[in-house]
Coordinates of N, CA and C in Angstrom, one line a residue:
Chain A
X16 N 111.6 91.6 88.5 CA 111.7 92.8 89.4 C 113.1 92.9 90.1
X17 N 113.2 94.2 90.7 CA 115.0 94.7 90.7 C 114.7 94.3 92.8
X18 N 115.8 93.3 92.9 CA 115.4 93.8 94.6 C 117.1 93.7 94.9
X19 N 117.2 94.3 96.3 CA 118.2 94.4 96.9 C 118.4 93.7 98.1
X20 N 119.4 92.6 98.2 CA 118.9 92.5 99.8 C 120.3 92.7 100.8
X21 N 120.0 93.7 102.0 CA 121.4 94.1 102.6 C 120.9 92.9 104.2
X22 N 121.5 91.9 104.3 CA 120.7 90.7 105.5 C 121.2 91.4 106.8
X23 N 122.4 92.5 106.9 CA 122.7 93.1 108.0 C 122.0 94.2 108.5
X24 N 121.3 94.6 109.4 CA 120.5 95.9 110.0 C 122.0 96.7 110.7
X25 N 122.8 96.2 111.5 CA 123.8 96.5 112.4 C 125.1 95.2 112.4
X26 N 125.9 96.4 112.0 CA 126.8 95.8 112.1 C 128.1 96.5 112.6
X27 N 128.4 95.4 113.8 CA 129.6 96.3 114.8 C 131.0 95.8 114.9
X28 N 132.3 96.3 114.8 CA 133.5 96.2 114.7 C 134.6 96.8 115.4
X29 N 135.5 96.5 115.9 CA 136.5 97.6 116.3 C 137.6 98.0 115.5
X30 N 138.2 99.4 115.8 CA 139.0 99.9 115.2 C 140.3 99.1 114.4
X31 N 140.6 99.1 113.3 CA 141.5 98.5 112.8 C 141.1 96.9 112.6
X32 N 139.9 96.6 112.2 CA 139.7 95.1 111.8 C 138.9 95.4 110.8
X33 N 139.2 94.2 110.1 CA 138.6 93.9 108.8 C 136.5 94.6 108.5
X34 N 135.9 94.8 107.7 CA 134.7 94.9 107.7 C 134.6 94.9 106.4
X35 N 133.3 94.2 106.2 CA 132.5 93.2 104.8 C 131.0 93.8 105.3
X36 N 129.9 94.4 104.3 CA 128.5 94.9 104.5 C 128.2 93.7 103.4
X37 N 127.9 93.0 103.5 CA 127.1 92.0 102.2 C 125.9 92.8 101.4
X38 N 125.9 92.8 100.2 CA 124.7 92.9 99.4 C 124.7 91.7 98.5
X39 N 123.5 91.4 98.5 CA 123.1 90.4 97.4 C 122.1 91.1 96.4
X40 N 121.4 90.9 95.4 CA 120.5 91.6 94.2 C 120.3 90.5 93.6
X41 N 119.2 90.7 93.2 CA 117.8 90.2 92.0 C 117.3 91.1 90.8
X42 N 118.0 90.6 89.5 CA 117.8 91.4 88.5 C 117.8 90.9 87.3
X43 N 117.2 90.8 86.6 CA 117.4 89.5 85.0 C 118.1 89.8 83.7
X44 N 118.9 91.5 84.2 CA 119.7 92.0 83.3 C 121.5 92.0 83.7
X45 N 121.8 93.2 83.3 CA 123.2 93.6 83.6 C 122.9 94.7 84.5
X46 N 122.8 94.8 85.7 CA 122.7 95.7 87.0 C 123.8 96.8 86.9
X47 N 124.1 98.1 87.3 CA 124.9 98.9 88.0 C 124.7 98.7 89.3
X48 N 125.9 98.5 90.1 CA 125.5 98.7 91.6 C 126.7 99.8 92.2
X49 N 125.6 100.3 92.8 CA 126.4 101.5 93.7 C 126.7 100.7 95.8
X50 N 127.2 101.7 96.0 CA 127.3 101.9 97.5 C 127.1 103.6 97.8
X51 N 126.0 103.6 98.7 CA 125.9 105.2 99.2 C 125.6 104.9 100.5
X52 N 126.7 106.1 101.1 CA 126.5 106.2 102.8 C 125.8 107.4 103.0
X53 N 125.5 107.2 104.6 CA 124.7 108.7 105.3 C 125.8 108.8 106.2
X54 N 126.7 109.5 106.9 CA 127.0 110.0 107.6 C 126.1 110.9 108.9
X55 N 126.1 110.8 110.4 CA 125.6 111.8 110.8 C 125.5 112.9 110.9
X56 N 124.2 112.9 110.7 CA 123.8 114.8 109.9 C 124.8 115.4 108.5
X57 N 124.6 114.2 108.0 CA 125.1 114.4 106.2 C 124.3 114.2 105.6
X58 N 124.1 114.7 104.3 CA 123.2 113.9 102.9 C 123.6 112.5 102.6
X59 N 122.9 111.8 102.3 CA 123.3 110.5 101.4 C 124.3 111.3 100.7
X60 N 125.0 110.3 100.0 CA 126.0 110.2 98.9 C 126.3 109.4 98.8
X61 N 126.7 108.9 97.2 CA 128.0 107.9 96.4 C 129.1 107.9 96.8
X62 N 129.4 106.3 97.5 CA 130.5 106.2 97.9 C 131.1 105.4 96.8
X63 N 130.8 104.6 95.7 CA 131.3 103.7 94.8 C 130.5 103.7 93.8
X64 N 130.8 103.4 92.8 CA 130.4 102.2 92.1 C 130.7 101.2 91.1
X65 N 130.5 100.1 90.8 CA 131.1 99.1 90.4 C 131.5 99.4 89.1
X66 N 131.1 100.1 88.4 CA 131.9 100.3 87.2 C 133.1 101.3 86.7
X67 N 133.4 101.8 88.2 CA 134.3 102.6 88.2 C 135.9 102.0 88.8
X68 N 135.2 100.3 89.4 CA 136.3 100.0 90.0 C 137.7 100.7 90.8
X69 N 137.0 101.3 91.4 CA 137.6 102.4 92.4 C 137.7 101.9 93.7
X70 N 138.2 102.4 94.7 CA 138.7 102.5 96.2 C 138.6 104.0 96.9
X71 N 137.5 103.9 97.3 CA 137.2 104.7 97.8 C 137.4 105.1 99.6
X72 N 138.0 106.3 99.9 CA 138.2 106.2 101.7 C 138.3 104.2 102.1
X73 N 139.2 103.8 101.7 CA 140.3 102.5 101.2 C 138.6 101.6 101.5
X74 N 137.6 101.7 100.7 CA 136.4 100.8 100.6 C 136.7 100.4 99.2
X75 N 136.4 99.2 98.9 CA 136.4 98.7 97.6 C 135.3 97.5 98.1
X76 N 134.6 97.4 96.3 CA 133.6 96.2 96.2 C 133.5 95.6 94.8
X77 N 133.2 94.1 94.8 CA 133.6 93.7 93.4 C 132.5 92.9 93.3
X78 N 131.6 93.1 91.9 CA 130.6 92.8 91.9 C 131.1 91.3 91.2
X79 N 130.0 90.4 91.3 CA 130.1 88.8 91.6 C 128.5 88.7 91.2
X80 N 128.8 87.8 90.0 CA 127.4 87.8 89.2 C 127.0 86.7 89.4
X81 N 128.5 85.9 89.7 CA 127.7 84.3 90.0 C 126.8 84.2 91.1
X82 N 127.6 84.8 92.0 CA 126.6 84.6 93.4 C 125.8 86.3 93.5
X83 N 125.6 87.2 92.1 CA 125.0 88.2 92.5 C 125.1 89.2 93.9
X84 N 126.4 89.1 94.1 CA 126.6 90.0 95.2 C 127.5 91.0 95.5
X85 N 127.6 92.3 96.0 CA 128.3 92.9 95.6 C 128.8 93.7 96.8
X86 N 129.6 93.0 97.6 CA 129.5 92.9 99.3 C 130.7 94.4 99.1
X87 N 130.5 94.8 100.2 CA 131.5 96.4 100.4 C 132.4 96.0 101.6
X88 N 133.8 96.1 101.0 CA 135.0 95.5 102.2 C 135.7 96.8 102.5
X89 N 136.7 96.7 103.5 CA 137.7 97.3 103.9 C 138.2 96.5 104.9
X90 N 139.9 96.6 104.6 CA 140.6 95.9 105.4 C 141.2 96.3 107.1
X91 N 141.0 97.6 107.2 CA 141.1 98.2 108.5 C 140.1 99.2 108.5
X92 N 139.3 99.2 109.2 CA 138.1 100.2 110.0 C 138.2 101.2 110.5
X93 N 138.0 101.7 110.2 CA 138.6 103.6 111.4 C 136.9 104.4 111.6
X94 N 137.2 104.7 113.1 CA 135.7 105.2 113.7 C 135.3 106.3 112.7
X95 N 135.8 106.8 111.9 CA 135.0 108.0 110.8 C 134.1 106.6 110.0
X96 N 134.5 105.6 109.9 CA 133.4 104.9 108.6 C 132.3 104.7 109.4
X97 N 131.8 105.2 110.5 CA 130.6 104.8 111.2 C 129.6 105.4 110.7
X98 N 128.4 105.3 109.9 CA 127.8 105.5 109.4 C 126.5 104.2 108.4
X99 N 125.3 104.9 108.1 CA 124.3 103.8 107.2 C 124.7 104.2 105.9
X100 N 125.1 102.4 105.3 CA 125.8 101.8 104.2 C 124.3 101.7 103.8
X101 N 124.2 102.0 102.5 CA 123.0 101.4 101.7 C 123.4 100.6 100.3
X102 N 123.1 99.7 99.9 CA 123.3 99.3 98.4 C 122.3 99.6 97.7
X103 N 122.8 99.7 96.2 CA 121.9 99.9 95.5 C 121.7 99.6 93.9
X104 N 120.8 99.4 93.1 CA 121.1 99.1 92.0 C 120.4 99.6 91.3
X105 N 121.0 100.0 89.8 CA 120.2 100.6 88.7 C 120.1 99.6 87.6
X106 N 118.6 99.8 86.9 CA 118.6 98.4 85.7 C 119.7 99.6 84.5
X107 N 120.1 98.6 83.4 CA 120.2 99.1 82.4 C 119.4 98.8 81.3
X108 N 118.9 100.0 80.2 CA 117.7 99.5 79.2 C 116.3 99.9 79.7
X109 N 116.0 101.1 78.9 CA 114.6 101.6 78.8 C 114.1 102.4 80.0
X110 N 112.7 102.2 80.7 CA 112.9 103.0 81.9 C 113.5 102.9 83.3
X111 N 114.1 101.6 83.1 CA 114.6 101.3 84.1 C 115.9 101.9 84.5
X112 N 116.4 102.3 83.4 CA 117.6 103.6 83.6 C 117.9 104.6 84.4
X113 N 116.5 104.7 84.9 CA 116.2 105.7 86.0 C 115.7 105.7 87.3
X114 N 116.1 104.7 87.5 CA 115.5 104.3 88.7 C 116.5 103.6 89.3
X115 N 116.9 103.8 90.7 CA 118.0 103.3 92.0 C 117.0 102.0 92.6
X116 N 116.9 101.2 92.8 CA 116.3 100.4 93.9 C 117.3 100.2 95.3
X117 N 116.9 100.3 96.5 CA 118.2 100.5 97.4 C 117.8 99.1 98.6
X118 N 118.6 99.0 99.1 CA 118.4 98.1 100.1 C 118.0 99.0 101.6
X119 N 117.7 97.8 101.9 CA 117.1 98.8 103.6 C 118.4 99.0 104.5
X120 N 119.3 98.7 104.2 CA 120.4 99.4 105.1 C 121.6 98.5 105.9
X121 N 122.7 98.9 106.2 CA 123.2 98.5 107.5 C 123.9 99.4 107.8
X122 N 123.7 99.7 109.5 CA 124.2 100.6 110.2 C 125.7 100.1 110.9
X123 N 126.8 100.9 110.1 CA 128.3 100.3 110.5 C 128.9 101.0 112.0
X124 N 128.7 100.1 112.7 CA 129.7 100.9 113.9 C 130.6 100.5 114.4
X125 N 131.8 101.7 114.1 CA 133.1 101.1 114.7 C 133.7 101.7 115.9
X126 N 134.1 100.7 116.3 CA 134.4 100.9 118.1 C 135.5 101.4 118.5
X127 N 136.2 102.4 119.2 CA 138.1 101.9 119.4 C 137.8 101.3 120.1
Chain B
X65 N 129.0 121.5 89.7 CA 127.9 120.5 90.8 C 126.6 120.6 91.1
X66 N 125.6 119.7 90.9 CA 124.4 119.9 91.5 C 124.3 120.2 93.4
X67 N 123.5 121.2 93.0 CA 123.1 120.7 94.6 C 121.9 120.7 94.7
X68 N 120.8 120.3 95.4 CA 119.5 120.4 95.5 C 119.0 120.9 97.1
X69 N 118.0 121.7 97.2 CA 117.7 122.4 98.1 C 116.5 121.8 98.5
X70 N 116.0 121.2 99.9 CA 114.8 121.0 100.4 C 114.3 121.8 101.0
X71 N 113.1 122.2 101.3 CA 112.7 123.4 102.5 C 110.9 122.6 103.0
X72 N 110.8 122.2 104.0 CA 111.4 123.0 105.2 C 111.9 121.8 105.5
X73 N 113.1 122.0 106.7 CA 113.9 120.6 107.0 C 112.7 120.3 108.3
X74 N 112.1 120.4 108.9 CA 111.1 120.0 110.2 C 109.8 120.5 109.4
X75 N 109.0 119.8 109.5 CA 107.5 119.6 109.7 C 106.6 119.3 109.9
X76 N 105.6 119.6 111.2 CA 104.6 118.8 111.5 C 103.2 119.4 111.5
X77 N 102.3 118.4 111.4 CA 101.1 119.1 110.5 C 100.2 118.1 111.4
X78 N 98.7 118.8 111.9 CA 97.7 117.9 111.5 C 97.6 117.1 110.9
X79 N 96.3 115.8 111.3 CA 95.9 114.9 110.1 C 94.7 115.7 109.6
X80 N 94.7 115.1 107.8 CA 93.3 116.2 107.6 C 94.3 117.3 107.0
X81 N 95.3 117.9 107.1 CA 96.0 119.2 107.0 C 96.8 118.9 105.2
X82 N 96.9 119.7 104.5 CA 97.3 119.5 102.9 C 98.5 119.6 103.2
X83 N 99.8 119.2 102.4 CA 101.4 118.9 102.3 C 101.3 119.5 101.3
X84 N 102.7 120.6 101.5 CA 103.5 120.8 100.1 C 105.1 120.7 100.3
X85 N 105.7 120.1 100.0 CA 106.8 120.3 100.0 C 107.6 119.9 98.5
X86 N 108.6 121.1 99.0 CA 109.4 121.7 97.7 C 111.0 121.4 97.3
X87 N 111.4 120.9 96.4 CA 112.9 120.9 95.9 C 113.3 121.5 94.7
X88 N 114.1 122.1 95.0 CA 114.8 122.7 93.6 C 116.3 122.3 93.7
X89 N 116.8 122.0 92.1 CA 117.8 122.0 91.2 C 118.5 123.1 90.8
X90 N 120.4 123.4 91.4 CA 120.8 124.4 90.7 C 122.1 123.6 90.1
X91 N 122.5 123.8 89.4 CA 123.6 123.7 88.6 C 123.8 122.3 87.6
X92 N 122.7 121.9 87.5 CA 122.3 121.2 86.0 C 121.2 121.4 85.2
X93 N 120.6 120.6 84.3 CA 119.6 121.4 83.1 C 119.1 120.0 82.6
X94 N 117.7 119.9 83.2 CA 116.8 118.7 82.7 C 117.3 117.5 83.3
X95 N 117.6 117.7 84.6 CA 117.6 116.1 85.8 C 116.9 115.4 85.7
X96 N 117.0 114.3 85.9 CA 115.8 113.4 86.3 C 115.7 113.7 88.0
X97 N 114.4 113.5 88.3 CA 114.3 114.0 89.8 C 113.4 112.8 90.4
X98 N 113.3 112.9 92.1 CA 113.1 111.5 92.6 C 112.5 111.7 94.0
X99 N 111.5 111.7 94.7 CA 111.3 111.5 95.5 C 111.4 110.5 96.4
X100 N 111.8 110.5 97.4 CA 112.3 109.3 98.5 C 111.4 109.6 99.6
X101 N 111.2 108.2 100.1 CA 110.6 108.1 101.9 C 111.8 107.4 102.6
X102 N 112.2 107.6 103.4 CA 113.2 107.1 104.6 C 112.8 106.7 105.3
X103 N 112.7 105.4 105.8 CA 111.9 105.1 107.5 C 113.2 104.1 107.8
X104 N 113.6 104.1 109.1 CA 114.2 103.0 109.7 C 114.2 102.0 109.8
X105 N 114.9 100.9 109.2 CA 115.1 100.0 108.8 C 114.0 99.4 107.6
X106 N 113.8 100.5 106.9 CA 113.0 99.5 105.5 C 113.4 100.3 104.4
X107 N 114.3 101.2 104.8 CA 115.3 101.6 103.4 C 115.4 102.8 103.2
X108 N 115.1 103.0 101.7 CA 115.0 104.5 101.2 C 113.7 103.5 100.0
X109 N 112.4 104.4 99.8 CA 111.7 104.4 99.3 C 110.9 104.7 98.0
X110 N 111.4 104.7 96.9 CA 110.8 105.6 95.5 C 109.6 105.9 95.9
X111 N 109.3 107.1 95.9 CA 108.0 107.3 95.9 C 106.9 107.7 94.1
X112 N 108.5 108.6 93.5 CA 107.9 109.3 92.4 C 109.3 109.3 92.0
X113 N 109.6 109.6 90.4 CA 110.2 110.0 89.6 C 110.1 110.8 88.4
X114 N 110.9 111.7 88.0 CA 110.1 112.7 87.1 C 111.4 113.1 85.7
X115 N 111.0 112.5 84.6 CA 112.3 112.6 83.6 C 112.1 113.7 82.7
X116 N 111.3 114.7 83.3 CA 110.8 116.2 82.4 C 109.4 117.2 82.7
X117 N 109.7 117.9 82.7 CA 108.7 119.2 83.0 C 107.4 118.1 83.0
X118 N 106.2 118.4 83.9 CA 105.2 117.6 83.2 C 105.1 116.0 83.5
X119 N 106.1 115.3 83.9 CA 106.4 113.5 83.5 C 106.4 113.3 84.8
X120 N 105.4 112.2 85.5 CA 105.4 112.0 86.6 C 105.0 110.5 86.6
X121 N 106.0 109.8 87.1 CA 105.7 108.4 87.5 C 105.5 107.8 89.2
X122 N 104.7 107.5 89.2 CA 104.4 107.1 90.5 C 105.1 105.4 91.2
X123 N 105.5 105.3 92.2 CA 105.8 103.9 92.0 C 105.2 103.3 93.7
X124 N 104.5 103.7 93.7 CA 103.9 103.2 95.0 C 102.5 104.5 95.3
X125 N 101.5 103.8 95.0 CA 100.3 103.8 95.1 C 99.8 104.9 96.5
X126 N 99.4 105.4 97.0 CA 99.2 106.0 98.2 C 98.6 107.6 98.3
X127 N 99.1 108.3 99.9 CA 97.9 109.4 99.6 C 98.9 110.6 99.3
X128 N 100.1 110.3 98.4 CA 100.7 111.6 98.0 C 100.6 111.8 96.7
X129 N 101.1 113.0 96.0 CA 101.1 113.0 94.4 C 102.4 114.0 94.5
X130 N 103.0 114.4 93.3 CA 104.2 115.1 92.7 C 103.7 116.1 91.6
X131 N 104.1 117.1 91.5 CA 104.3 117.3 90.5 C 105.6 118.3 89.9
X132 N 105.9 118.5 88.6 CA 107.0 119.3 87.8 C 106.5 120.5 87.2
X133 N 106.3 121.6 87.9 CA 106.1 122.1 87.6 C 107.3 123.4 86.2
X134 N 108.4 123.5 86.8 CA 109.6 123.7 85.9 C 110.6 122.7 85.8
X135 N 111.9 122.8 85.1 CA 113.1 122.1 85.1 C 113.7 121.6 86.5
X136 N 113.5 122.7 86.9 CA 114.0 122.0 88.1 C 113.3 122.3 89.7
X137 N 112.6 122.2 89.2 CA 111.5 121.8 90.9 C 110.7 120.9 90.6
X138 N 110.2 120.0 91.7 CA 110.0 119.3 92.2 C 109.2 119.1 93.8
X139 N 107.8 119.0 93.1 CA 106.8 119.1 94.2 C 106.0 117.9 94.9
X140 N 106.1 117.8 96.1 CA 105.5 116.2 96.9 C 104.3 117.4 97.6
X141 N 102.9 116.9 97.1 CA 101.6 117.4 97.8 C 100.7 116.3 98.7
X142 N 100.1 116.6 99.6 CA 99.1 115.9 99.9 C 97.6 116.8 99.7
X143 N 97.0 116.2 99.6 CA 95.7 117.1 99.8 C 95.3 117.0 101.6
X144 N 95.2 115.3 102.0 CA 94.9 115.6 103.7 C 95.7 114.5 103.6
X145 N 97.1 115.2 104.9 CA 97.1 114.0 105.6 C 96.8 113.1 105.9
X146 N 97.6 112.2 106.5 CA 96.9 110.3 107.2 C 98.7 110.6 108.4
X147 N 98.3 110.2 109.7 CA 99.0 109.1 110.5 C 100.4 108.6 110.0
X148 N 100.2 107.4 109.4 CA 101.1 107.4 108.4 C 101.8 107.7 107.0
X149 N 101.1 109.3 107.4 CA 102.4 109.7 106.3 C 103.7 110.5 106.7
X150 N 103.8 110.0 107.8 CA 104.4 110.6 108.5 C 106.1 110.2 108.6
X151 N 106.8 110.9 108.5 CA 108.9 110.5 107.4 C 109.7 111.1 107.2
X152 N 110.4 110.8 107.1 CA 111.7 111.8 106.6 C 111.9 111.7 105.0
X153 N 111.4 112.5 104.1 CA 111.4 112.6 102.9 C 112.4 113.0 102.3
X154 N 113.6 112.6 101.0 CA 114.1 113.1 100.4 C 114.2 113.3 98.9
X155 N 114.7 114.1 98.7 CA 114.2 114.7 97.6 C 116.1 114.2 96.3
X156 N 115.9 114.0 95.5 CA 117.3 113.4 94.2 C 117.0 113.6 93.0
X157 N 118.4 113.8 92.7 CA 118.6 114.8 91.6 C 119.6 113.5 90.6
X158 N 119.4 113.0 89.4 CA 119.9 112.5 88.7 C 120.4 113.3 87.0
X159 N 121.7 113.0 86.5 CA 121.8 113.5 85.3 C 122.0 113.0 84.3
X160 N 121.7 111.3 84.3 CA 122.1 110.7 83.5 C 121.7 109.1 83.5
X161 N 121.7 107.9 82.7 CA 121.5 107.0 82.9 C 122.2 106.1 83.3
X162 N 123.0 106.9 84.4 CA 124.4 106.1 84.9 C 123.6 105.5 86.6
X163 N 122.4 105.8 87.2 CA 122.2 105.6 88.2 C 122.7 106.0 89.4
X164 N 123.5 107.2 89.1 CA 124.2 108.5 90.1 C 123.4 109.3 90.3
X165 N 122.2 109.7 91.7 CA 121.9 110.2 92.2 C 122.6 111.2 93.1
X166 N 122.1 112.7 93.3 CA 122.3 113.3 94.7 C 121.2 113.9 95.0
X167 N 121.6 114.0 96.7 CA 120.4 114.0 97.6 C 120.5 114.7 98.4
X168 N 119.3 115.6 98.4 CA 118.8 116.9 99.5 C 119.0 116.5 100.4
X169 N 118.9 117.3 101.8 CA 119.3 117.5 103.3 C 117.9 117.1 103.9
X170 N 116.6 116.5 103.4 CA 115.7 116.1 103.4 C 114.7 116.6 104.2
X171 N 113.7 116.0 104.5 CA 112.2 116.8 105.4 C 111.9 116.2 106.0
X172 N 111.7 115.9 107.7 CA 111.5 115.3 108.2 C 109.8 116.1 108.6
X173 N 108.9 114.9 108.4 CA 107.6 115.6 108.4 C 107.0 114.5 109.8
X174 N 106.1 115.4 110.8 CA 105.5 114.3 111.6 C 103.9 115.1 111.3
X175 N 103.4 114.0 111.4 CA 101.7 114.1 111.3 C 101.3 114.1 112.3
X176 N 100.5 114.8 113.3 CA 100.1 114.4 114.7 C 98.5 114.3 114.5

């Protein structure tokens, strides 16, 4: 079975310091994993994902199969990233191709 | 670009009272489509997914159903509410087996 686990609910920081959202996942294939934020009074949206090895609004995340995790960094924080980080993963192969499993969340808040 | 349209964004209904709520698809052709539950702090929820006119997978057991009526709508019914059905629903639009989802402006439904 596909699980996600995000171990942070809240997670708070001030402006211009480092921030790490940890995801870890449970999956017995080759996973896709995304990052999708909500913004206040936004839609969800794709902020990443790992096979695009991108850097996104300077977020970047590197998936890690040894330890299955696929933690979301940025090296300086700025109060616009305040928002709920969700992880998430898609199986590859059959019907699992269609389906996101998402983690329950962490809520980022950055301070000045 | 897809966008997908939810209606109504507020809802509250009796218990005992039938649910319809509606999404539609403009600007792609045979999405996979997805219903979500949102509750605070326990994620984003699959409720249903649908890979064609007709194709309805359920993934959690309960008192709602879906159905596809065309290409691109997408219907969450109850026949009577419960208490607990009570959420902020969202409605996702997929186009591929890349696990790139987007997502409606959602329904917040209360049951009284």
């Amino acid at each position: 079975a596909q699980r996600v686990t995000q171990p942070e609910k809240l997670l708070s920081v001030f402006k211009g310091a480092p921030v790490e959202l940890k995801c870890n996942y449970s999956y017995s294939g080759s996973p896709e994993l995304f990052w999708y934020v909500q913004y206040s009074r936004q839609r969800l949206q794709l902020l990443l994902r790992h096979i695009s090895r991108e850097s996104i609004k300077g977020f970047t995340a590197d998936l890690n199969k040894g330890e299955t995790s696929f933690h979301l960094k940025k090296p300086f924080a700025q109060e616009e990233d305040s928002a709920m980080y969700y992880c998430a993963l898609s199986g590859r192969g059959g019907g699992s191709n269609y389906k996101l499993t998402f983690g329950k969340g962490t809520l980022l808040t950055v301070n000045p | 670009s897809q966008t997908i349209h939810q209606w109504p964004a507020t809802l509250v209904q009796p218990v005992g009272s039938p649910l319809s709520l509606e999404c539609t698809v403009e600007g792609t052709s045979n999405p996979n489509l997805y219903w979500y539950r949102q509750a605070a702090g326990r994620g984003l929820q699959l409720l249903f997914y649908s890979v064609g006119i007709g194709q309805i997978s359920s993934e959690v057991p309960q008192n709602l159903s879906a159905s596809r009526p065309q290409d691109r709508q997408f219907i969450l019914s109850s026949k009577k509410l419960l208490l607990s059905d009570s959420g902020f629903y969202l409605c996702a639009c997929g186009t591929g087996p890349n696990g790139v989802q987007y997502f409606g402006a959602g329904t917040r439904l209360s049951v009284l």
